[in-house]
CSV table of C-alpha atoms and ligand atoms in Angstrom, one decimal:
chain,number,residue,atom,x,y,z
T,785,MET,CA,-113.3,-140.9,-55.2
T,786,MET,CA,-111.8,-144.1,-55.0
T,787,ALA,CA,-113.8,-147.0,-53.6
T,788,LYS,CA,-110.5,-148.3,-51.7
T,789,LEU,CA,-110.6,-144.9,-49.9
T,790,THR,CA,-113.6,-145.2,-47.9
T,791,ARG,CA,-113.6,-143.9,-44.4
T,792,HIS,CA,-114.8,-145.9,-41.5
T,793,PRO,CA,-115.3,-143.0,-38.8
T,794,LEU,CA,-113.3,-143.5,-35.6
T,795,LEU,CA,-112.5,-140.1,-34.4
T,796,TRP,CA,-115.3,-138.3,-32.2
T,797,GLY,CA,-115.0,-135.3,-34.3
T,798,GLU,CA,-112.5,-132.7,-35.2
T,799,THR,CA,-109.3,-132.5,-33.0
T,800,PRO,CA,-108.8,-129.4,-31.1
T,801,LEU,CA,-106.5,-126.6,-32.5
T,802,MET,CA,-105.3,-124.7,-29.3
T,803,PRO,CA,-102.9,-121.9,-28.5
T,804,LEU,CA,-99.9,-122.4,-25.9
T,805,PRO,CA,-99.5,-119.0,-24.9
T,806,ARG,CA,-96.8,-119.7,-22.3
T,807,LEU,CA,-94.8,-121.7,-24.4
T,808,ALA,CA,-94.9,-119.0,-26.9
T,809,LYS,CA,-93.6,-116.4,-24.4
T,810,LYS,CA,-90.8,-118.7,-23.0
T,811,LEU,CA,-89.7,-119.1,-27.1
T,812,GLY,CA,-89.9,-115.6,-27.6
T,813,VAL,CA,-92.3,-116.0,-30.7
T,814,ALA,CA,-95.6,-114.3,-31.6
T,815,SER,CA,-97.6,-117.5,-31.0
T,816,VAL,CA,-97.5,-121.2,-30.6
T,817,TRP,CA,-100.5,-123.5,-31.5
T,818,MET,CA,-101.0,-127.0,-31.3
T,819,LYS,CA,-103.1,-129.4,-33.2
T,820,ARG,CA,-104.3,-132.1,-30.7
T,821,ASP,CA,-104.0,-135.3,-32.7
T,822,ASP,CA,-103.1,-136.8,-29.4
T,823,LEU,CA,-106.9,-136.6,-28.8
T,824,THR,CA,-108.1,-139.0,-31.6
T,825,GLY,CA,-110.6,-140.6,-29.3
T,826,ILE,CA,-109.8,-144.2,-28.6
T,827,ALA,CA,-107.1,-146.0,-26.2
T,828,PHE,CA,-104.9,-143.0,-25.7
T,829,GLY,CA,-105.2,-141.5,-29.2
T,830,GLY,CA,-102.4,-140.5,-31.6
T,831,ASN,CA,-102.2,-140.2,-35.6
T,832,LYS,CA,-102.4,-143.8,-36.3
T,833,VAL,CA,-106.2,-143.6,-35.9
T,834,ARG,CA,-106.6,-141.3,-38.7
T,835,LYS,CA,-104.7,-143.7,-40.9
T,836,LEU,CA,-106.9,-146.6,-39.4
T,837,GLU,CA,-110.1,-145.0,-40.3
T,838,TYR,CA,-109.1,-145.6,-44.1
T,839,LEU,CA,-107.0,-148.9,-43.6
T,840,LEU,CA,-110.2,-150.6,-41.6
T,841,GLY,CA,-112.5,-148.8,-44.0
T,842,HIS,CA,-110.7,-150.9,-46.8
T,843,ALA,CA,-110.3,-154.0,-44.8
T,844,LEU,CA,-114.2,-154.0,-44.0
T,845,GLN,CA,-115.0,-153.4,-47.8
T,846,GLU,CA,-112.7,-156.1,-48.6
T,847,ASP,CA,-114.8,-158.4,-46.1
T,848,CYS,CA,-111.5,-159.2,-44.2
T,849,ASP,CA,-112.0,-160.7,-40.4
T,850,LEU,CA,-108.3,-160.5,-39.3
T,851,ILE,CA,-105.9,-157.5,-39.1
T,852,ILE,CA,-102.1,-158.3,-39.3
T,853,THR,CA,-99.6,-155.5,-38.6
T,854,GLY,CA,-96.3,-155.1,-36.7
T,855,GLY,CA,-93.8,-152.8,-35.4
T,856,SER,CA,-91.5,-152.7,-32.2
T,857,PRO,CA,-93.0,-153.9,-29.0
T,858,GLY,CA,-93.3,-150.4,-27.8
T,859,SER,CA,-95.4,-149.5,-31.1
T,860,ASN,CA,-98.0,-146.7,-30.9
T,861,HIS,CA,-99.4,-148.0,-34.4
T,862,CYS,CA,-99.9,-151.5,-33.1
T,863,ARG,CA,-101.7,-150.5,-30.0
T,864,LEU,CA,-104.0,-148.3,-31.8
T,865,THR,CA,-104.5,-151.0,-34.5
T,866,VAL,CA,-105.6,-153.5,-31.9
T,867,ALA,CA,-108.0,-151.0,-30.0
T,868,VAL,CA,-109.8,-150.1,-33.2
T,869,ALA,CA,-110.0,-153.7,-34.5
T,870,ASN,CA,-111.4,-154.7,-31.2
T,871,HIS,CA,-114.1,-151.7,-31.1
T,872,ILE,CA,-115.4,-152.8,-34.6
T,873,GLY,CA,-115.2,-156.5,-33.8
T,874,LEU,CA,-112.1,-157.7,-35.8
T,875,ASP,CA,-109.2,-160.0,-34.6
T,876,THR,CA,-105.7,-158.7,-34.7
T,877,TRP,CA,-102.3,-160.6,-34.8
T,878,LEU,CA,-99.2,-158.3,-33.9
T,879,CYS,CA,-95.7,-159.2,-35.4
T,880,PHE,CA,-93.1,-157.4,-33.2
T,881,SER,CA,-89.5,-157.0,-34.2
T,882,GLY,CA,-86.7,-158.6,-32.2
T,883,ASN,CA,-86.4,-161.7,-29.8
T,884,LYS,CA,-87.7,-160.2,-26.5
T,885,LEU,CA,-90.4,-158.2,-25.7
T,886,GLY,CA,-88.9,-156.3,-22.8
T,887,GLU,CA,-90.7,-154.5,-19.8
T,888,VAL,CA,-94.5,-154.7,-19.9
T,889,GLN,CA,-95.3,-151.4,-19.6
T,890,GLY,CA,-96.7,-148.4,-22.0
T,891,ASN,CA,-97.9,-149.8,-25.2
T,892,LEU,CA,-97.2,-153.4,-24.7
T,893,PHE,CA,-99.0,-153.5,-21.5
T,894,LEU,CA,-101.9,-151.8,-23.4
T,895,ASP,CA,-101.7,-154.4,-26.2
T,896,GLN,CA,-102.0,-157.2,-23.5
T,897,LEU,CA,-105.0,-155.6,-21.9
T,898,LEU,CA,-106.6,-155.3,-25.4
T,899,GLY,CA,-106.0,-159.1,-25.6
T,900,ALA,CA,-103.7,-159.0,-28.7
T,901,LYS,CA,-102.2,-162.2,-30.2
T,902,VAL,CA,-98.5,-161.5,-30.4
T,903,PHE,CA,-95.6,-163.0,-32.4
T,904,LEU,CA,-92.1,-162.3,-31.8
T,905,THR,CA,-90.3,-162.4,-35.2
T,906,GLY,CA,-86.7,-161.9,-34.6
T,907,CYS,CA,-86.6,-159.6,-37.7
T,908,TYR,CA,-85.8,-155.9,-37.8
T,909,GLY,CA,-86.9,-153.3,-40.1
T,910,SER,CA,-90.1,-152.5,-42.0
T,911,GLU,CA,-89.4,-154.7,-44.9
T,912,ALA,CA,-88.5,-157.8,-43.1
T,913,LEU,CA,-91.6,-157.5,-40.8
T,914,LEU,CA,-93.6,-157.1,-43.8
T,915,THR,CA,-92.4,-160.4,-45.3
T,916,VAL,CA,-93.1,-162.1,-42.0
T,917,MET,CA,-96.7,-160.5,-42.1
T,918,GLU,CA,-97.2,-161.8,-45.5
T,919,GLU,CA,-96.2,-165.2,-44.4
T,920,LYS,CA,-98.8,-165.1,-41.3
T,921,ALA,CA,-101.5,-163.9,-43.8
T,922,GLU,CA,-100.7,-167.3,-45.7
T,923,GLU,CA,-101.1,-169.1,-42.6
T,924,ALA,CA,-104.2,-167.4,-41.7
T,925,ARG,CA,-105.6,-168.1,-45.1
T,926,LYS,CA,-105.0,-171.8,-44.7
T,927,LEU,CA,-107.2,-171.5,-41.4
T,928,GLY,CA,-110.0,-170.0,-43.6
T,929,ARG,CA,-109.2,-166.3,-42.4
T,930,LYS,CA,-109.4,-163.3,-44.7
T,931,PRO,CA,-106.4,-161.3,-43.4
T,932,TYR,CA,-105.8,-157.6,-44.3
T,933,VAL,CA,-102.0,-156.7,-44.0
T,934,ILE,CA,-101.1,-153.2,-42.5
T,935,PRO,CA,-97.3,-152.4,-43.2
T,936,VAL,CA,-95.5,-150.8,-40.1
T,937,GLY,CA,-96.8,-147.4,-39.2
T,938,GLY,CA,-99.6,-147.8,-41.6
T,939,SER,CA,-98.0,-145.7,-44.4
T,940,THR,CA,-99.8,-146.8,-47.4
T,941,ASN,CA,-101.7,-144.7,-49.9
T,942,VAL,CA,-104.8,-145.7,-48.2
T,943,GLY,CA,-103.4,-144.9,-44.6
T,944,ASP,CA,-101.8,-141.7,-45.5
T,945,TYR,CA,-104.8,-140.5,-47.0
T,946,GLY,CA,-106.2,-140.1,-43.2
T,947,TYR,CA,-103.8,-137.2,-43.3
T,948,PHE,CA,-104.9,-135.7,-46.6
T,949,HIS,CA,-108.3,-135.7,-45.1
T,950,ALA,CA,-106.8,-134.2,-41.7
T,951,TRP,CA,-105.2,-131.3,-43.7
T,952,HIS,CA,-108.8,-130.4,-44.9
T,953,GLU,CA,-110.0,-130.6,-41.5
T,954,TYR,CA,-107.5,-128.2,-40.4
T,955,ILE,CA,-108.1,-125.8,-43.3
T,956,ALA,CA,-111.7,-125.8,-42.3
T,957,GLN,CA,-110.9,-125.0,-38.6
T,958,LEU,CA,-108.6,-122.1,-39.7
T,959,ASP,CA,-111.5,-120.7,-41.9
T,960,GLN,CA,-114.0,-121.0,-38.6
T,961,LEU,CA,-111.8,-119.8,-35.9
T,962,GLU,CA,-111.0,-116.1,-36.3
T,963,THR,CA,-108.3,-115.7,-33.6
T,964,VAL,CA,-106.0,-118.3,-35.5
T,965,PRO,CA,-103.1,-116.8,-37.2
T,966,ASN,CA,-101.7,-117.7,-40.5
T,967,PHE,CA,-99.0,-119.9,-39.6
T,968,ASP,CA,-95.4,-119.4,-41.0
T,969,GLU,CA,-94.4,-123.1,-40.0
T,970,ILE,CA,-96.0,-126.4,-39.0
T,971,TYR,CA,-93.8,-128.9,-37.2
T,972,VAL,CA,-94.8,-132.5,-37.4
T,973,THR,CA,-92.8,-135.7,-36.3
T,974,VAL,CA,-91.4,-137.9,-39.0
T,975,GLY,CA,-91.5,-141.8,-38.6
T,976,THR,CA,-92.1,-143.8,-41.8
T,977,GLY,CA,-93.0,-140.3,-43.2
T,978,GLY,CA,-96.7,-141.3,-44.1
T,979,THR,CA,-98.2,-138.4,-41.9
T,980,MET,CA,-96.3,-135.6,-43.4
T,981,ALA,CA,-97.0,-137.0,-46.9
T,982,GLY,CA,-100.6,-136.8,-46.2
T,983,LEU,CA,-100.4,-133.5,-45.0
T,984,LEU,CA,-98.0,-132.3,-47.9
T,985,ALA,CA,-100.6,-133.9,-50.4
T,986,GLY,CA,-103.4,-132.1,-48.8
T,987,GLN,CA,-101.4,-128.7,-49.0
T,988,ALA,CA,-100.5,-129.2,-52.6
T,989,SER,CA,-104.4,-129.3,-53.2
T,990,THR,CA,-105.3,-125.9,-51.4
T,991,PRO,CA,-103.6,-122.4,-51.5
T,992,ASN,CA,-101.5,-122.3,-48.2
T,993,SER,CA,-98.2,-120.8,-47.7
T,994,SER,CA,-97.3,-122.5,-44.4
T,995,ARG,CA,-93.9,-124.4,-44.3
T,996,ILE,CA,-94.5,-127.8,-43.2
T,997,VAL,CA,-91.1,-128.7,-41.3
T,998,GLY,CA,-90.6,-132.5,-40.4
T,999,VAL,CA,-88.2,-133.8,-37.5
T,1000,SER,CA,-87.4,-137.2,-38.1
T,1001,VAL,CA,-86.9,-139.7,-35.3
T,1002,TRP,CA,-85.5,-142.7,-37.1
T,1003,GLN,CA,-84.1,-142.2,-40.5
T,1004,ASP,CA,-81.2,-139.6,-41.8
T,1005,GLN,CA,-82.5,-136.6,-43.7
T,1006,LYS,CA,-81.7,-138.0,-47.2
T,1007,GLN,CA,-83.7,-141.2,-46.8
T,1008,ALA,CA,-86.7,-139.5,-45.1
T,1009,THR,CA,-87.0,-137.1,-47.6
T,1010,GLN,CA,-86.9,-139.6,-50.5
T,1011,ASP,CA,-89.6,-141.5,-48.7
T,1012,ILE,CA,-91.7,-138.7,-48.0
T,1013,LEU,CA,-91.4,-137.5,-51.6
T,1014,HIS,CA,-92.3,-141.1,-53.0
T,1015,LEU,CA,-95.4,-141.4,-50.6
T,1016,THR,CA,-96.6,-137.9,-51.3
T,1017,ASN,CA,-96.5,-138.3,-55.1
T,1018,ASP,CA,-98.0,-141.9,-55.0
T,1019,LEU,CA,-100.9,-140.6,-52.9
T,1020,LEU,CA,-101.4,-137.7,-55.1
T,1021,ARG,CA,-101.5,-139.9,-58.1
T,1022,GLU,CA,-103.8,-142.5,-56.2
T,1023,ILE,CA,-106.3,-139.6,-55.9
T,1024,ASP,CA,-105.9,-138.6,-59.5
T,1025,LYS,CA,-104.5,-135.0,-58.5
T,1026,PRO,CA,-102.9,-133.7,-61.6
T,1027,ILE,CA,-100.0,-132.3,-59.3
T,1028,SER,CA,-96.8,-133.3,-57.7
T,1029,VAL,CA,-94.3,-132.2,-55.2
T,1030,THR,CA,-90.5,-131.9,-55.6
T,1031,ILE,CA,-87.8,-132.6,-53.5
T,1032,GLU,CA,-87.5,-128.8,-52.6
T,1033,ASP,CA,-90.9,-128.7,-51.1
T,1034,ILE,CA,-89.9,-131.4,-48.6
T,1035,HIS,CA,-88.1,-130.0,-45.4
T,1036,VAL,CA,-86.9,-132.5,-42.8
T,1037,PHE,CA,-84.3,-132.2,-40.0
T,1038,ASP,CA,-82.5,-135.5,-38.6
T,1039,GLN,CA,-80.3,-133.8,-36.0
T,1040,TYR,CA,-82.8,-134.5,-33.1
T,1041,ILE,CA,-82.9,-138.2,-33.4
T,1042,GLY,CA,-80.2,-138.7,-30.4
T,1043,GLN,CA,-78.6,-141.7,-30.0
T,1044,LYS,CA,-80.9,-143.8,-32.3
T,1045,TYR,CA,-84.9,-144.4,-32.7
T,1046,GLY,CA,-86.5,-145.6,-29.5
T,1047,VAL,CA,-84.0,-144.1,-27.1
T,1048,PRO,CA,-85.0,-141.2,-25.3
T,1049,SER,CA,-82.9,-138.0,-25.8
T,1050,ALA,CA,-81.7,-135.2,-23.2
T,1051,GLU,CA,-83.2,-132.4,-25.4
T,1052,GLY,CA,-86.4,-134.4,-26.0
T,1053,ASN,CA,-86.7,-135.0,-22.2
T,1054,ARG,CA,-86.2,-131.4,-21.7
T,1055,ALA,CA,-88.9,-130.6,-24.1
T,1056,ILE,CA,-91.6,-133.0,-22.5
T,1057,ARG,CA,-90.8,-131.1,-19.1
T,1058,MET,CA,-91.0,-127.5,-20.5
T,1059,LEU,CA,-94.4,-128.1,-22.3
T,1060,ALA,CA,-95.6,-130.1,-19.0
T,1061,GLU,CA,-94.5,-127.4,-16.5
T,1062,LEU,CA,-95.6,-124.7,-18.8
T,1063,GLU,CA,-98.9,-125.8,-20.5
T,1064,GLY,CA,-99.9,-128.9,-18.4
T,1065,LEU,CA,-99.7,-130.9,-21.7
T,1066,PHE,CA,-97.6,-134.1,-22.5
T,1067,VAL,CA,-95.5,-135.1,-25.2
T,1068,ASP,CA,-93.8,-138.4,-25.5
T,1069,PRO,CA,-90.0,-139.5,-25.2
T,1070,ILE,CA,-89.8,-141.4,-28.6
T,1071,TYR,CA,-91.9,-139.2,-31.2
T,1072,THR,CA,-93.3,-136.0,-30.3
T,1073,GLY,CA,-90.8,-134.8,-27.7
T,1074,LYS,CA,-87.8,-134.9,-29.9
T,1075,ALA,CA,-89.9,-133.2,-32.6
T,1076,LEU,CA,-90.9,-130.5,-29.9
T,1077,ALA,CA,-87.1,-130.2,-29.1
T,1078,GLY,CA,-86.4,-129.7,-33.1
T,1079,MET,CA,-88.9,-127.1,-33.0
T,1080,ILE,CA,-87.6,-125.4,-30.0
T,1081,ASP,CA,-84.1,-125.4,-31.3
T,1082,GLN,CA,-85.0,-124.4,-35.0
T,1083,LEU,CA,-86.9,-121.2,-33.7
T,1084,SER,CA,-83.8,-120.4,-31.4
T,1085,GLN,CA,-81.5,-120.5,-34.4
T,1086,THR,CA,-83.2,-117.7,-36.3
T,1087,ASN,CA,-84.6,-114.5,-35.7
T,1088,SER,CA,-88.4,-116.0,-34.8
T,1089,ALA,CA,-90.0,-113.0,-32.8
T,1090,HIS,CA,-92.4,-112.4,-35.4
T,1091,LYS,CA,-93.2,-116.2,-36.1
T,1092,HIS,CA,-96.5,-117.8,-35.9
T,1093,VAL,CA,-95.9,-121.8,-35.3
T,1094,LEU,CA,-98.0,-124.8,-35.3
T,1095,PHE,CA,-96.9,-128.0,-33.6
T,1096,TRP,CA,-98.9,-130.8,-35.0
T,1097,HIS,CA,-99.2,-133.5,-31.9
T,1098,THR,CA,-99.1,-137.0,-33.2
T,1099,GLY,CA,-99.7,-138.5,-29.6
T,1100,GLY,CA,-97.3,-141.5,-28.2
T,1101,THR,CA,-98.1,-140.5,-24.5
T,1102,PRO,CA,-98.2,-144.1,-23.3
T,1103,ALA,CA,-94.6,-144.4,-23.9
T,1104,LEU,CA,-93.7,-142.0,-21.2
T,1105,PHE,CA,-94.3,-144.8,-18.8
T,1106,THR,CA,-91.9,-146.8,-20.5
T,1107,HIS,CA,-89.1,-144.4,-19.8
T,1108,VAL,CA,-89.8,-143.4,-16.5
T,1109,SER,CA,-86.3,-144.0,-15.1
T,1110,SER,CA,-84.7,-141.8,-18.2
T,1111,LEU,CA,-87.4,-139.1,-17.4
T,1112,LEU,CA,-86.5,-138.8,-13.8
T,1113,GLU,CA,-82.5,-139.0,-14.4
T,1114,LYS,CA,-80.6,-136.4,-12.7
T,1115,GLY,CA,-79.2,-133.6,-15.0
T,1116,GLU,CA,-82.4,-133.4,-17.1
T,1117,ARG,CA,-84.3,-131.5,-14.6
M,2679,LIG,C1,-96.1,-143.4,-35.6
M,2679,LIG,C2,-96.0,-142.0,-34.9
M,2679,LIG,C3,-95.4,-141.0,-35.7
M,2679,LIG,C4,-94.9,-140.9,-37.2
M,2679,LIG,O1,-95.7,-141.2,-38.2
M,2679,LIG,P1,-95.4,-141.6,-39.6
M,2679,LIG,O2,-96.3,-141.5,-40.5
M,2679,LIG,O3,-95.0,-143.0,-39.5
M,2679,LIG,O4,-94.2,-140.6,-40.0
M,2679,LIG,C5,-95.2,-139.8,-34.9
M,2679,LIG,N1,-95.7,-139.6,-33.7
M,2679,LIG,C6,-96.4,-140.7,-33.1
M,2679,LIG,C7,-96.6,-140.6,-31.8
M,2679,LIG,C8,-96.3,-141.8,-33.6
M,2679,LIG,O5,-96.8,-143.0,-33.1
């Protein structure tokens, strides 16, 4: 095992794998289950904690004392990075895209409670933000600090390895729990694609026939597929697995983005309500609600009565509070 890939444990344990019988009945499928990565144990949870177990493991190994990362002011990744860094006693600098913070709600509100140091960069996009983060790291070094830079979404080989690990956690759960079916499809939200890449890399190294389906909330299908292909094969190379995936192995939909990334969609909002009313569980308007809407639509398009499906929840629920007015709009009830 690469020394670089050292886990600093942050999760409380395995996240639950639970059935959603009322949703399954409503959708007319054999079963729907959920992998609860909204319950990763700290600061309202989410998928980024799994990436941060390895990213901060790496930062600690390198004796870093400052974490620099970034994203939009509503970023789940930023909120969880600050929380986790506080938890282990490291400082964090957040580099936000754009020129204004907007309403202090949801994740941005939590960042403030967590005491994050925040910079508004005036830039947009992952690459531009990474450049600013590298400049900040240079400034920090001049101040005698030892910074560790985490790109937007934490999607490096080190971060994505958290989802390789998650895949193996899931496989072990399937073996333990006798009532879990063999899933035909596993739906997961795609932002930068690192989460899906980690899962695909995990699946490539175990015999398993489920089809992993990504629902993009940001990029078009072509770009998301290319990114996931590269992230998956880079990770497999990093961990010395003599296997690779091809473009045919990567299934991504991009028709559930709505107007654009960061803006709630009507279908996503309906999916949020459906899950809340049927199962008492929450998904969010920016990521998981749109992915759930994608799953619901895909299942309705083909004969799915025999299907067993898993929705891999990736968190994001603080964003519900940033979008109260959109969620309460008439016509979406
Ligand atoms: C970041 C995020 C994702 C996307 O993860 P990627 O690894 O960037 O694809 C999905 N859901 C939620 C709630 C997130 O915060």
